[in-house]
mmCIF file of C-alpha atoms in Angstrom:
data_model
loop_
_atom_site.group_PDB
_atom_site.id
_atom_site.type_symbol
_atom_site.label_atom_id
_atom_site.label_comp_id
_atom_site.label_asym_id
_atom_site.label_seq_id
_atom_site.Cartn_x
_atom_site.Cartn_y
_atom_site.Cartn_z
ATOM 1 C CA MET A 1 0.566 -0.017 -0.039
ATOM 2 C CA ILE A 2 1.498 3.962 -1.049
ATOM 3 C CA ASP A 3 1.826 5.845 1.964
ATOM 4 C CA ARG A 4 -0.537 8.678 1.106
ATOM 5 C CA ARG A 5 2.815 10.932 2.806
ATOM 6 C CA LEU A 6 4.826 10.620 -1.052
ATOM 7 C CA PHE A 7 1.868 12.283 -2.503
ATOM 8 C CA THR A 8 1.373 15.356 0.757
ATOM 9 C CA ASN A 9 5.472 16.136 -0.094
ATOM 10 C CA PHE A 10 6.384 15.639 -3.393
ATOM 11 C CA ASP A 11 8.588 18.487 -4.485
ATOM 12 C CA TRP A 12 6.461 20.280 -6.802
ATOM 13 C CA THR A 13 8.799 23.291 -6.872
ATOM 14 C CA LEU A 14 11.716 20.995 -8.316
ATOM 15 C CA PHE A 15 9.327 18.852 -10.387
ATOM 16 C CA GLY A 16 7.696 22.595 -11.930
ATOM 17 C CA LEU A 17 11.744 24.133 -12.586
ATOM 18 C CA ILE A 18 12.993 20.937 -14.348
ATOM 19 C CA LEU A 19 9.819 20.878 -16.988
ATOM 20 C CA LEU A 20 11.047 24.583 -17.298
ATOM 21 C CA ILE A 21 13.753 24.518 -18.413
ATOM 22 C CA ALA A 22 13.400 21.455 -20.622
ATOM 23 C CA ALA A 23 10.858 23.529 -22.308
ATOM 24 C CA LEU A 24 13.222 26.200 -22.553
ATOM 25 C CA GLY A 25 15.381 23.724 -24.829
ATOM 26 C CA VAL A 26 12.711 21.924 -27.236
ATOM 27 C CA PHE A 27 12.148 25.772 -27.878
ATOM 28 C CA ASN A 28 15.850 26.348 -28.934
ATOM 29 C CA ILE A 29 16.607 23.699 -30.110
ATOM 30 C CA TYR A 30 13.597 24.658 -32.352
ATOM 31 C CA SER A 31 15.644 27.737 -33.415
ATOM 32 C CA ALA A 32 18.613 26.139 -33.723
ATOM 33 C CA ALA A 33 17.240 23.481 -36.259
ATOM 34 C CA ALA A 34 14.917 25.320 -38.123
ATOM 35 C CA SER A 35 17.724 26.377 -40.518
ATOM 36 C CA TYR A 36 18.246 22.134 -40.842
ATOM 37 C CA THR A 37 16.593 20.359 -44.168
ATOM 38 C CA VAL A 38 15.737 16.726 -42.386
ATOM 39 C CA VAL A 39 13.674 14.262 -43.904
ATOM 40 C CA THR A 40 12.654 13.015 -41.031
ATOM 41 C CA THR A 41 11.398 13.325 -37.986
ATOM 42 C CA PRO A 42 12.821 17.135 -36.173
ATOM 43 C CA TYR A 43 15.199 17.773 -33.570
ATOM 44 C CA PHE A 44 12.378 19.721 -31.008
ATOM 45 C CA ILE A 45 10.318 16.215 -31.683
ATOM 46 C CA LYS A 46 12.673 13.482 -30.802
ATOM 47 C CA GLN A 47 13.727 15.916 -27.864
ATOM 48 C CA LEU A 48 9.881 16.058 -27.124
ATOM 49 C CA TYR A 49 9.897 12.151 -27.546
ATOM 50 C CA TRP A 50 13.011 12.046 -24.381
ATOM 51 C CA ILE A 51 11.462 14.112 -21.816
ATOM 52 C CA LEU A 52 8.644 12.120 -22.356
ATOM 53 C CA ALA A 53 10.813 8.523 -22.128
ATOM 54 C CA GLY A 54 13.069 10.772 -19.109
ATOM 55 C CA LEU A 55 9.506 11.466 -17.292
ATOM 56 C CA PHE A 56 8.071 7.605 -17.439
ATOM 57 C CA LEU A 57 12.062 7.314 -15.363
ATOM 58 C CA VAL A 58 11.088 10.236 -12.995
ATOM 59 C CA VAL A 59 7.677 8.143 -11.823
ATOM 60 C CA MET A 60 9.265 4.184 -11.760
ATOM 61 C CA ILE A 61 12.121 6.286 -9.695
ATOM 62 C CA CYS A 62 10.338 7.732 -7.294
ATOM 63 C CA SER A 63 7.574 4.861 -6.578
ATOM 64 C CA ILE A 64 10.428 3.083 -4.842
ATOM 65 C CA ASP A 65 12.116 3.158 -2.052
ATOM 66 C CA TYR A 66 15.865 4.719 -2.470
ATOM 67 C CA HIS A 67 17.328 3.115 -0.140
ATOM 68 C CA MET A 68 16.759 -0.361 -2.041
ATOM 69 C CA LEU A 69 20.050 1.627 -4.367
ATOM 70 C CA GLU A 70 21.868 1.108 -1.588
ATOM 71 C CA ASP A 71 22.034 -2.256 -1.646
ATOM 72 C CA VAL A 72 22.426 -2.977 -5.437
ATOM 73 C CA ALA A 73 25.118 0.125 -5.973
ATOM 74 C CA PHE A 74 27.949 -2.204 -6.154
ATOM 75 C CA TRP A 75 26.265 -4.452 -8.973
ATOM 76 C CA PHE A 76 25.407 -1.377 -10.786
ATOM 77 C CA TYR A 77 29.218 -0.318 -10.502
ATOM 78 C CA GLY A 78 30.723 -3.493 -11.842
ATOM 79 C CA ALA A 79 27.593 -4.160 -14.438
ATOM 80 C CA VAL A 80 28.284 -0.749 -15.652
ATOM 81 C CA LEU A 81 32.158 -0.752 -15.535
ATOM 82 C CA PHE A 82 31.752 -3.988 -17.259
ATOM 83 C CA LEU A 83 29.906 -2.536 -20.540
ATOM 84 C CA LEU A 84 32.747 0.277 -20.432
ATOM 85 C CA VAL A 85 35.146 -3.112 -21.260
ATOM 86 C CA VAL A 86 32.694 -4.362 -23.991
ATOM 87 C CA VAL A 87 33.173 -1.172 -25.540
ATOM 88 C CA LEU A 88 36.329 -1.111 -25.321
ATOM 89 C CA LEU A 89 36.269 -4.394 -27.681
ATOM 90 C CA VAL A 90 33.279 -4.560 -29.580
ATOM 91 C CA GLY A 91 31.907 -1.212 -29.330
ATOM 92 C CA LYS A 92 30.525 1.363 -32.400
ATOM 93 C CA THR A 93 32.489 3.566 -33.630
ATOM 94 C CA SER A 94 31.882 7.195 -35.113
ATOM 95 C CA MET A 95 33.728 10.095 -35.676
ATOM 96 C CA GLY A 96 37.000 8.643 -34.254
ATOM 97 C CA ALA A 97 35.855 6.946 -31.029
ATOM 98 C CA THR A 98 34.069 3.931 -29.625
ATOM 99 C CA ARG A 99 31.562 5.339 -26.825
ATOM 100 C CA TRP A 100 29.150 2.877 -28.017
ATOM 101 C CA ILE A 101 27.164 -0.491 -27.887
ATOM 102 C CA ASN A 102 24.600 -1.160 -31.049
ATOM 103 C CA LEU A 103 22.062 -3.646 -30.002
ATOM 104 C CA GLY A 104 19.862 -3.241 -32.194
ATOM 105 C CA LEU A 105 16.937 -1.246 -31.608
ATOM 106 C CA PHE A 106 18.666 1.494 -30.250
ATOM 107 C CA THR A 107 22.496 2.455 -29.291
ATOM 108 C CA LEU A 108 24.290 2.595 -25.262
ATOM 109 C CA GLN A 109 26.357 4.919 -25.021
ATOM 110 C CA PRO A 110 27.547 3.239 -21.240
ATOM 111 C CA SER A 111 29.964 6.329 -20.180
ATOM 112 C CA GLU A 112 26.789 8.367 -19.758
ATOM 113 C CA PRO A 113 25.407 6.420 -16.612
ATOM 114 C CA MET A 114 28.153 5.916 -14.659
ATOM 115 C CA LYS A 115 27.810 9.641 -13.778
ATOM 116 C CA ILE A 116 24.633 8.151 -12.224
ATOM 117 C CA VAL A 117 26.070 4.860 -10.509
ATOM 118 C CA ILE A 118 29.599 7.095 -9.277
ATOM 119 C CA VAL A 119 27.448 9.015 -7.614
ATOM 120 C CA MET A 120 25.164 5.579 -6.052
ATOM 121 C CA THR A 121 28.873 4.127 -5.463
ATOM 122 C CA TYR A 122 30.454 6.468 -3.218
ATOM 123 C CA ALA A 123 27.060 7.352 -1.360
ATOM 124 C CA ARG A 124 26.951 3.251 -0.174
ATOM 125 C CA PHE A 125 30.927 2.888 0.221
ATOM 126 C CA PHE A 126 30.154 6.134 2.914
ATOM 127 C CA SER A 127 27.503 6.024 4.237
ATOM 128 C CA ARG A 128 29.222 2.988 5.968
ATOM 129 C CA TYR A 129 32.768 4.304 6.041
ATOM 130 C CA PRO A 130 32.569 6.445 8.930
ATOM 131 C CA VAL A 131 35.181 9.954 8.736
ATOM 132 C CA PHE A 132 35.865 11.312 11.639
ATOM 133 C CA GLN A 133 38.439 14.029 10.633
ATOM 134 C CA GLY A 134 39.402 14.141 7.230
ATOM 135 C CA LEU A 135 39.598 10.934 4.325
ATOM 136 C CA THR A 136 43.470 10.152 4.881
ATOM 137 C CA LEU A 137 45.620 9.694 2.077
ATOM 138 C CA ARG A 138 45.280 6.129 3.197
ATOM 139 C CA GLU A 139 41.699 6.131 3.220
ATOM 140 C CA LEU A 140 41.620 7.451 -0.447
ATOM 141 C CA PHE A 141 42.482 4.162 -1.686
ATOM 142 C CA TYR A 142 39.192 2.396 -1.853
ATOM 143 C CA PRO A 143 37.436 5.741 -3.222
ATOM 144 C CA VAL A 144 40.139 6.331 -5.977
ATOM 145 C CA LEU A 145 40.248 3.260 -7.387
ATOM 146 C CA LEU A 146 36.557 2.491 -7.246
ATOM 147 C CA LEU A 147 37.028 6.002 -9.518
ATOM 148 C CA GLY A 148 40.461 5.247 -11.539
ATOM 149 C CA GLY A 149 38.365 2.136 -13.476
ATOM 150 C CA PRO A 150 36.091 4.556 -15.157
ATOM 151 C CA ALA A 151 38.056 7.493 -15.044
ATOM 152 C CA LEU A 152 40.439 5.728 -17.415
ATOM 153 C CA LEU A 153 38.299 3.408 -19.789
ATOM 154 C CA ILE A 154 36.213 6.614 -20.487
ATOM 155 C CA MET A 155 39.311 8.682 -21.474
ATOM 156 C CA LYS A 156 40.331 5.240 -23.379
ATOM 157 C CA GLN A 157 37.048 5.437 -25.848
ATOM 158 C CA PRO A 158 38.010 8.453 -25.874
ATOM 159 C CA ASP A 159 36.192 10.143 -24.085
ATOM 160 C CA LEU A 160 37.283 13.130 -22.309
ATOM 161 C CA GLY A 161 34.413 15.361 -21.246
ATOM 162 C CA THR A 162 32.710 12.173 -19.983
ATOM 163 C CA ALA A 163 35.622 11.143 -18.256
ATOM 164 C CA ILE A 164 36.178 14.595 -16.332
ATOM 165 C CA LEU A 165 32.700 15.056 -15.239
ATOM 166 C CA VAL A 166 32.881 11.970 -13.445
ATOM 167 C CA VAL A 167 35.847 12.690 -11.493
ATOM 168 C CA LEU A 168 34.511 16.197 -10.949
ATOM 169 C CA ILE A 169 31.541 14.128 -9.759
ATOM 170 C CA ALA A 170 33.352 11.899 -7.177
ATOM 171 C CA CYS A 171 35.617 14.645 -6.191
ATOM 172 C CA SER A 172 32.657 17.256 -5.286
ATOM 173 C CA MET A 173 31.574 14.057 -3.216
ATOM 174 C CA LEU A 174 34.498 13.469 -1.152
ATOM 175 C CA LEU A 175 35.013 17.421 -0.703
ATOM 176 C CA TYR A 176 30.997 17.034 1.146
ATOM 177 C CA VAL A 177 32.724 13.860 3.015
ATOM 178 C CA GLY A 178 36.163 15.978 4.587
ATOM 179 C CA LEU A 179 39.676 15.579 3.430
ATOM 180 C CA ARG A 180 42.185 16.949 6.056
ATOM 181 C CA TRP A 181 44.168 19.777 4.384
ATOM 182 C CA THR A 182 47.013 17.122 4.526
ATOM 183 C CA THR A 183 45.700 15.474 1.607
ATOM 184 C CA VAL A 184 44.672 18.169 -0.049
ATOM 185 C CA VAL A 185 48.501 19.655 -0.391
ATOM 186 C CA SER A 186 49.471 16.273 -0.832
ATOM 187 C CA LEU A 187 46.805 15.819 -3.776
ATOM 188 C CA LEU A 188 47.838 19.543 -5.166
ATOM 189 C CA LEU A 189 51.609 18.387 -4.944
ATOM 190 C CA ALA A 190 51.372 15.380 -6.917
ATOM 191 C CA ALA A 191 48.605 16.831 -9.553
ATOM 192 C CA LEU A 192 51.782 18.763 -10.983
ATOM 193 C CA PRO A 193 53.743 15.507 -12.394
ATOM 194 C CA SER A 194 50.068 13.605 -12.934
ATOM 195 C CA ILE A 195 49.444 16.407 -15.833
ATOM 196 C CA TYR A 196 52.592 16.331 -17.606
ATOM 197 C CA LEU A 197 52.588 12.599 -17.915
ATOM 198 C CA ALA A 198 49.234 12.995 -18.932
ATOM 199 C CA TRP A 199 49.819 15.695 -22.177
ATOM 200 C CA HIS A 200 53.043 13.571 -22.782
ATOM 201 C CA PHE A 201 50.986 10.359 -22.465
ATOM 202 C CA VAL A 202 47.496 9.380 -22.769
ATOM 203 C CA LEU A 203 45.928 12.618 -24.016
ATOM 204 C CA ARG A 204 45.326 12.665 -27.688
ATOM 205 C CA ASP A 205 46.369 15.280 -30.836
ATOM 206 C CA TYR A 206 42.906 16.527 -31.514
ATOM 207 C CA GLN A 207 42.624 16.375 -27.590
ATOM 208 C CA LYS A 208 45.807 18.432 -26.657
ATOM 209 C CA ASN A 209 44.672 20.903 -29.999
ATOM 210 C CA ARG A 210 41.377 21.605 -28.289
ATOM 211 C CA ILE A 211 43.452 23.229 -24.935
ATOM 212 C CA LEU A 212 46.099 24.941 -26.263
ATOM 213 C CA ASN A 213 42.518 26.466 -29.454
ATOM 214 C CA PHE A 214 40.871 27.070 -25.727
ATOM 215 C CA LEU A 215 44.481 29.326 -24.636
ATOM 216 C CA ASN A 216 44.804 30.655 -28.275
ATOM 217 C CA PRO A 217 41.815 30.244 -30.086
ATOM 218 C CA GLU A 218 43.852 32.399 -32.983
ATOM 219 C CA ARG A 219 46.524 29.635 -33.726
ATOM 220 C CA ASP A 220 43.640 27.259 -35.768
ATOM 221 C CA PRO A 221 40.656 29.412 -37.059
ATOM 222 C CA LEU A 222 39.337 27.485 -39.723
ATOM 223 C CA LYS A 223 39.872 24.217 -38.485
ATOM 224 C CA SER A 224 40.292 22.870 -35.109
ATOM 225 C CA GLY A 225 39.739 26.309 -33.341
ATOM 226 C CA TYR A 226 36.272 27.002 -35.182
ATOM 227 C CA HIS A 227 33.981 26.427 -32.782
ATOM 228 C CA ILE A 228 35.036 28.689 -30.088
ATOM 229 C CA ILE A 229 34.930 31.454 -32.152
ATOM 230 C CA GLN A 230 32.053 30.924 -33.286
ATOM 231 C CA SER A 231 30.556 29.935 -29.736
ATOM 232 C CA LYS A 232 31.874 33.996 -28.910
ATOM 233 C CA ILE A 233 30.793 35.704 -31.585
ATOM 234 C CA ALA A 234 27.343 34.340 -31.613
ATOM 235 C CA VAL A 235 27.153 34.730 -28.096
ATOM 236 C CA GLY A 236 28.862 38.898 -27.756
ATOM 237 C CA SER A 237 26.546 38.825 -31.127
ATOM 238 C CA GLY A 238 23.456 38.910 -28.661
ATOM 239 C CA GLY A 239 24.234 41.932 -26.650
ATOM 240 C CA LEU A 240 22.240 43.030 -24.031
ATOM 241 C CA ALA A 241 18.461 42.197 -25.183
ATOM 242 C CA GLY A 242 19.479 39.626 -28.006
ATOM 243 C CA LYS A 243 18.161 39.245 -31.744
ATOM 244 C CA GLY A 244 15.469 37.936 -31.269
ATOM 245 C CA TYR A 245 13.379 34.533 -31.880
ATOM 246 C CA LEU A 246 14.751 32.708 -34.770
ATOM 247 C CA GLN A 247 16.794 35.892 -35.762
ATOM 248 C CA GLY A 248 20.231 34.733 -34.580
ATOM 249 C CA THR A 249 22.295 35.023 -37.586
ATOM 250 C CA GLN A 250 24.971 32.764 -36.629
ATOM 251 C CA THR A 251 22.736 30.181 -35.914
ATOM 252 C CA GLN A 252 20.437 30.482 -38.696
ATOM 253 C CA LEU A 253 23.222 30.684 -41.587
ATOM 254 C CA ARG A 254 25.015 28.219 -39.979
ATOM 255 C CA PHE A 255 28.020 29.797 -39.145
ATOM 256 C CA LEU A 256 28.176 27.692 -35.409
ATOM 257 C CA PRO A 257 28.733 24.588 -34.792
ATOM 258 C CA GLU A 258 26.699 22.083 -32.985
ATOM 259 C CA GLN A 259 24.166 24.152 -32.971
ATOM 260 C CA HIS A 260 21.730 22.221 -30.912
ATOM 261 C CA THR A 261 23.413 19.692 -29.371
ATOM 262 C CA ASP A 262 26.421 21.209 -26.930
ATOM 263 C CA PHE A 263 26.744 24.618 -28.227
ATOM 264 C CA ALA A 264 23.056 25.005 -27.651
ATOM 265 C CA PHE A 265 23.228 28.069 -25.240
ATOM 266 C CA SER A 266 24.791 29.998 -27.412
ATOM 267 C CA VAL A 267 22.307 29.860 -29.889
ATOM 268 C CA PHE A 268 19.864 31.340 -27.179
ATOM 269 C CA ALA A 269 22.700 33.482 -25.802
ATOM 270 C CA GLU A 270 22.469 34.804 -29.713
ATOM 271 C CA GLU A 271 18.754 35.217 -29.723
ATOM 272 C CA TRP A 272 17.875 36.595 -26.595
ATOM 273 C CA GLY A 273 21.005 38.455 -25.113
ATOM 274 C CA PHE A 274 22.273 39.028 -21.565
ATOM 275 C CA LEU A 275 19.111 39.019 -20.083
ATOM 276 C CA GLY A 276 18.052 36.209 -21.328
ATOM 277 C CA CYS A 277 20.639 34.144 -20.605
ATOM 278 C CA MET A 278 20.682 35.497 -17.091
ATOM 279 C CA VAL A 279 16.620 33.750 -16.326
ATOM 280 C CA VAL A 280 18.790 30.844 -17.695
ATOM 281 C CA LEU A 281 21.225 31.074 -15.349
ATOM 282 C CA LEU A 282 19.054 32.008 -12.295
ATOM 283 C CA LEU A 283 16.862 29.260 -13.398
ATOM 284 C CA TYR A 284 19.886 26.928 -13.035
ATOM 285 C CA LEU A 285 21.404 28.425 -9.902
ATOM 286 C CA PHE A 286 17.579 27.502 -7.892
ATOM 287 C CA LEU A 287 17.265 24.306 -9.020
ATOM 288 C CA ILE A 288 21.751 23.773 -7.496
ATOM 289 C CA LEU A 289 20.738 25.127 -4.597
ATOM 290 C CA TRP A 290 17.422 23.581 -4.295
ATOM 291 C CA GLY A 291 18.945 19.913 -4.103
ATOM 292 C CA LEU A 292 21.802 21.045 -1.837
ATOM 293 C CA GLN A 293 18.577 21.877 0.124
ATOM 294 C CA ILE A 294 17.705 18.573 0.237
ATOM 295 C CA ALA A 295 20.979 17.156 1.216
ATOM 296 C CA SER A 296 20.931 18.892 4.209
ATOM 297 C CA SER A 297 17.355 18.207 5.539
ATOM 298 C CA CYS A 298 18.143 14.504 4.787
ATOM 299 C CA ASN A 299 17.281 12.423 8.116
ATOM 300 C CA ASP A 300 19.910 9.653 6.803
ATOM 301 C CA ARG A 301 23.115 9.470 5.398
ATOM 302 C CA PHE A 302 23.451 8.053 1.896
ATOM 303 C CA GLY A 303 20.066 10.152 1.101
ATOM 304 C CA SER A 304 22.212 13.279 1.592
ATOM 305 C CA LEU A 305 24.863 12.023 -0.155
ATOM 306 C CA MET A 306 22.997 10.676 -2.991
ATOM 307 C CA ALA A 307 21.598 14.697 -3.104
ATOM 308 C CA VAL A 308 24.763 15.849 -3.334
ATOM 309 C CA GLY A 309 25.918 13.840 -6.253
ATOM 310 C CA VAL A 310 23.345 14.119 -8.104
ATOM 311 C CA THR A 311 23.498 18.236 -7.740
ATOM 312 C CA ALA A 312 27.587 17.905 -8.323
ATOM 313 C CA MET A 313 26.139 16.029 -11.732
ATOM 314 C CA LEU A 314 24.360 18.639 -12.391
ATOM 315 C CA PHE A 315 26.066 21.572 -11.382
ATOM 316 C CA TRP A 316 28.961 20.337 -13.618
ATOM 317 C CA HIS A 317 27.878 19.811 -16.464
ATOM 318 C CA VAL A 318 26.298 23.435 -16.244
ATOM 319 C CA VAL A 319 29.549 25.185 -15.258
ATOM 320 C CA VAL A 320 32.179 22.935 -18.227
ATOM 321 C CA ASN A 321 29.294 23.850 -20.910
ATOM 322 C CA MET A 322 28.930 27.638 -20.558
ATOM 323 C CA GLY A 323 32.314 28.072 -19.375
ATOM 324 C CA MET A 324 32.765 26.461 -22.738
ATOM 325 C CA VAL A 325 30.828 28.429 -25.824
ATOM 326 C CA ILE A 326 32.374 31.596 -23.589
ATOM 327 C CA GLY A 327 35.966 30.834 -23.673
ATOM 328 C CA LEU A 328 36.512 29.826 -20.715
ATOM 329 C CA PHE A 329 36.723 25.773 -20.749
ATOM 330 C CA PRO A 330 38.479 24.408 -23.608
ATOM 331 C CA VAL A 331 35.725 22.127 -25.552
ATOM 332 C CA VAL A 332 34.713 18.974 -24.552
ATOM 333 C CA GLY A 333 31.940 18.285 -25.251
ATOM 334 C CA VAL A 334 29.322 18.502 -22.896
ATOM 335 C CA PRO A 335 25.501 19.073 -23.185
ATOM 336 C CA LEU A 336 23.714 21.082 -21.018
ATOM 337 C CA PRO A 337 21.268 19.238 -18.725
ATOM 338 C CA PHE A 338 17.502 19.365 -20.275
ATOM 339 C CA PHE A 339 18.795 21.838 -22.135
ATOM 340 C CA SER A 340 20.583 20.409 -25.737
ATOM 341 C CA TYR A 341 19.416 18.004 -27.608
ATOM 342 C CA GLY A 342 20.007 14.406 -26.559
ATOM 343 C CA GLY A 343 18.144 11.529 -26.124
ATOM 344 C CA THR A 344 21.230 9.555 -24.049
ATOM 345 C CA SER A 345 22.003 13.461 -21.823
ATOM 346 C CA MET A 346 18.136 14.081 -21.281
ATOM 347 C CA VAL A 347 17.382 10.135 -19.552
ATOM 348 C CA THR A 348 20.381 10.542 -17.566
ATOM 349 C CA SER A 349 19.839 14.073 -16.258
ATOM 350 C CA MET A 350 15.826 13.354 -15.653
ATOM 351 C CA VAL A 351 17.652 9.857 -13.819
ATOM 352 C CA GLY A 352 18.924 12.516 -11.705
ATOM 353 C CA VAL A 353 16.187 14.012 -10.894
ATOM 354 C CA GLY A 354 13.930 11.222 -10.207
ATOM 355 C CA ILE A 355 16.467 10.551 -7.141
ATOM 356 C CA LEU A 356 16.392 14.111 -5.760
ATOM 357 C CA LEU A 357 12.635 13.926 -5.934
ATOM 358 C CA ASN A 358 12.266 10.124 -4.157
ATOM 359 C CA ILE A 359 14.602 12.330 -2.015
ATOM 360 C CA SER A 360 12.721 15.455 -1.188
ATOM 361 C CA MET A 361 9.949 12.952 -0.832
ATOM 362 C CA ARG A 362 11.575 10.581 1.853
ATOM 363 C CA ARG A 363 13.397 12.540 3.579
ATOM 364 C CA PHE A 364 10.792 13.136 7.116
ATOM 365 C CA MET A 365 9.557 9.680 6.897
ATOM 366 C CA PHE A 366 12.350 7.888 8.621
#
């Protein structure tokens, strides 16, 4: 029998906020793809399908007790880690990257669910691991081991953007759990030689070019620096109030690359200007603060850690994507949650929201 308190405690604020951002995203995708010649289903219609699929998952997730995830967290971790290995062995290759498993009716990208799985795994681990004065380097061994395998496999695909996000999510949860200052200093000192080794032995040439173009986009304006330059032109040309809906020249003349996916925010900035961008930023800020409020008011450690992890996932997606489109970060192919076109991204983000709603509904019941 379903407890009526679940309906009473349903977080309509969070639910409405997500629907509002997703609706803005659909209108923006319509504009971004208006100049495309599409013979199949338009992108904005496909996005609506993905939103509906995501909402179905939200309902399914809300119908179970989130404490069940604590029991299956390591099973999910093992399953997705196995899929990441399968990707490298028999995965589908597209545009030089091997990130997908062809399942016939659809393709699966295991690196996306790993963002949620690493949140579940860390929440499960630290909910039963007492930390009193912050984690020492020795105590970081198992958490780093849990993170290192997926991060390295994702980088091998190669998918630097997703690997960075998985690491950032995990680091955010570690900071929430607590680190000793000696541990932080040691990690910062270890990062210096790690950066050198990564540059010479891990990163591929195109990934190095992205970083170099971030530092100096004009070094190759017609090839590897083209994305950043065109995006900054689009954002800057929006001015205070923008050029108007469907009136963005960079967008409609198709100078802007990947304008319905990774650079969807550039389209919005050109059409709605600084004022429109501030509205979207405030919506995301409210979303992040609301997620942290859910974490702080949760009565159990597992739920609190899960809420922090999901909120961190959404936060870093927003920061990296918006920083990327205005030239503050290298181009790493990170979509804007609920806003950019993409089925896998939408489903992953909706699963995260479903977990937040689940925790919010049950945080006063235990």
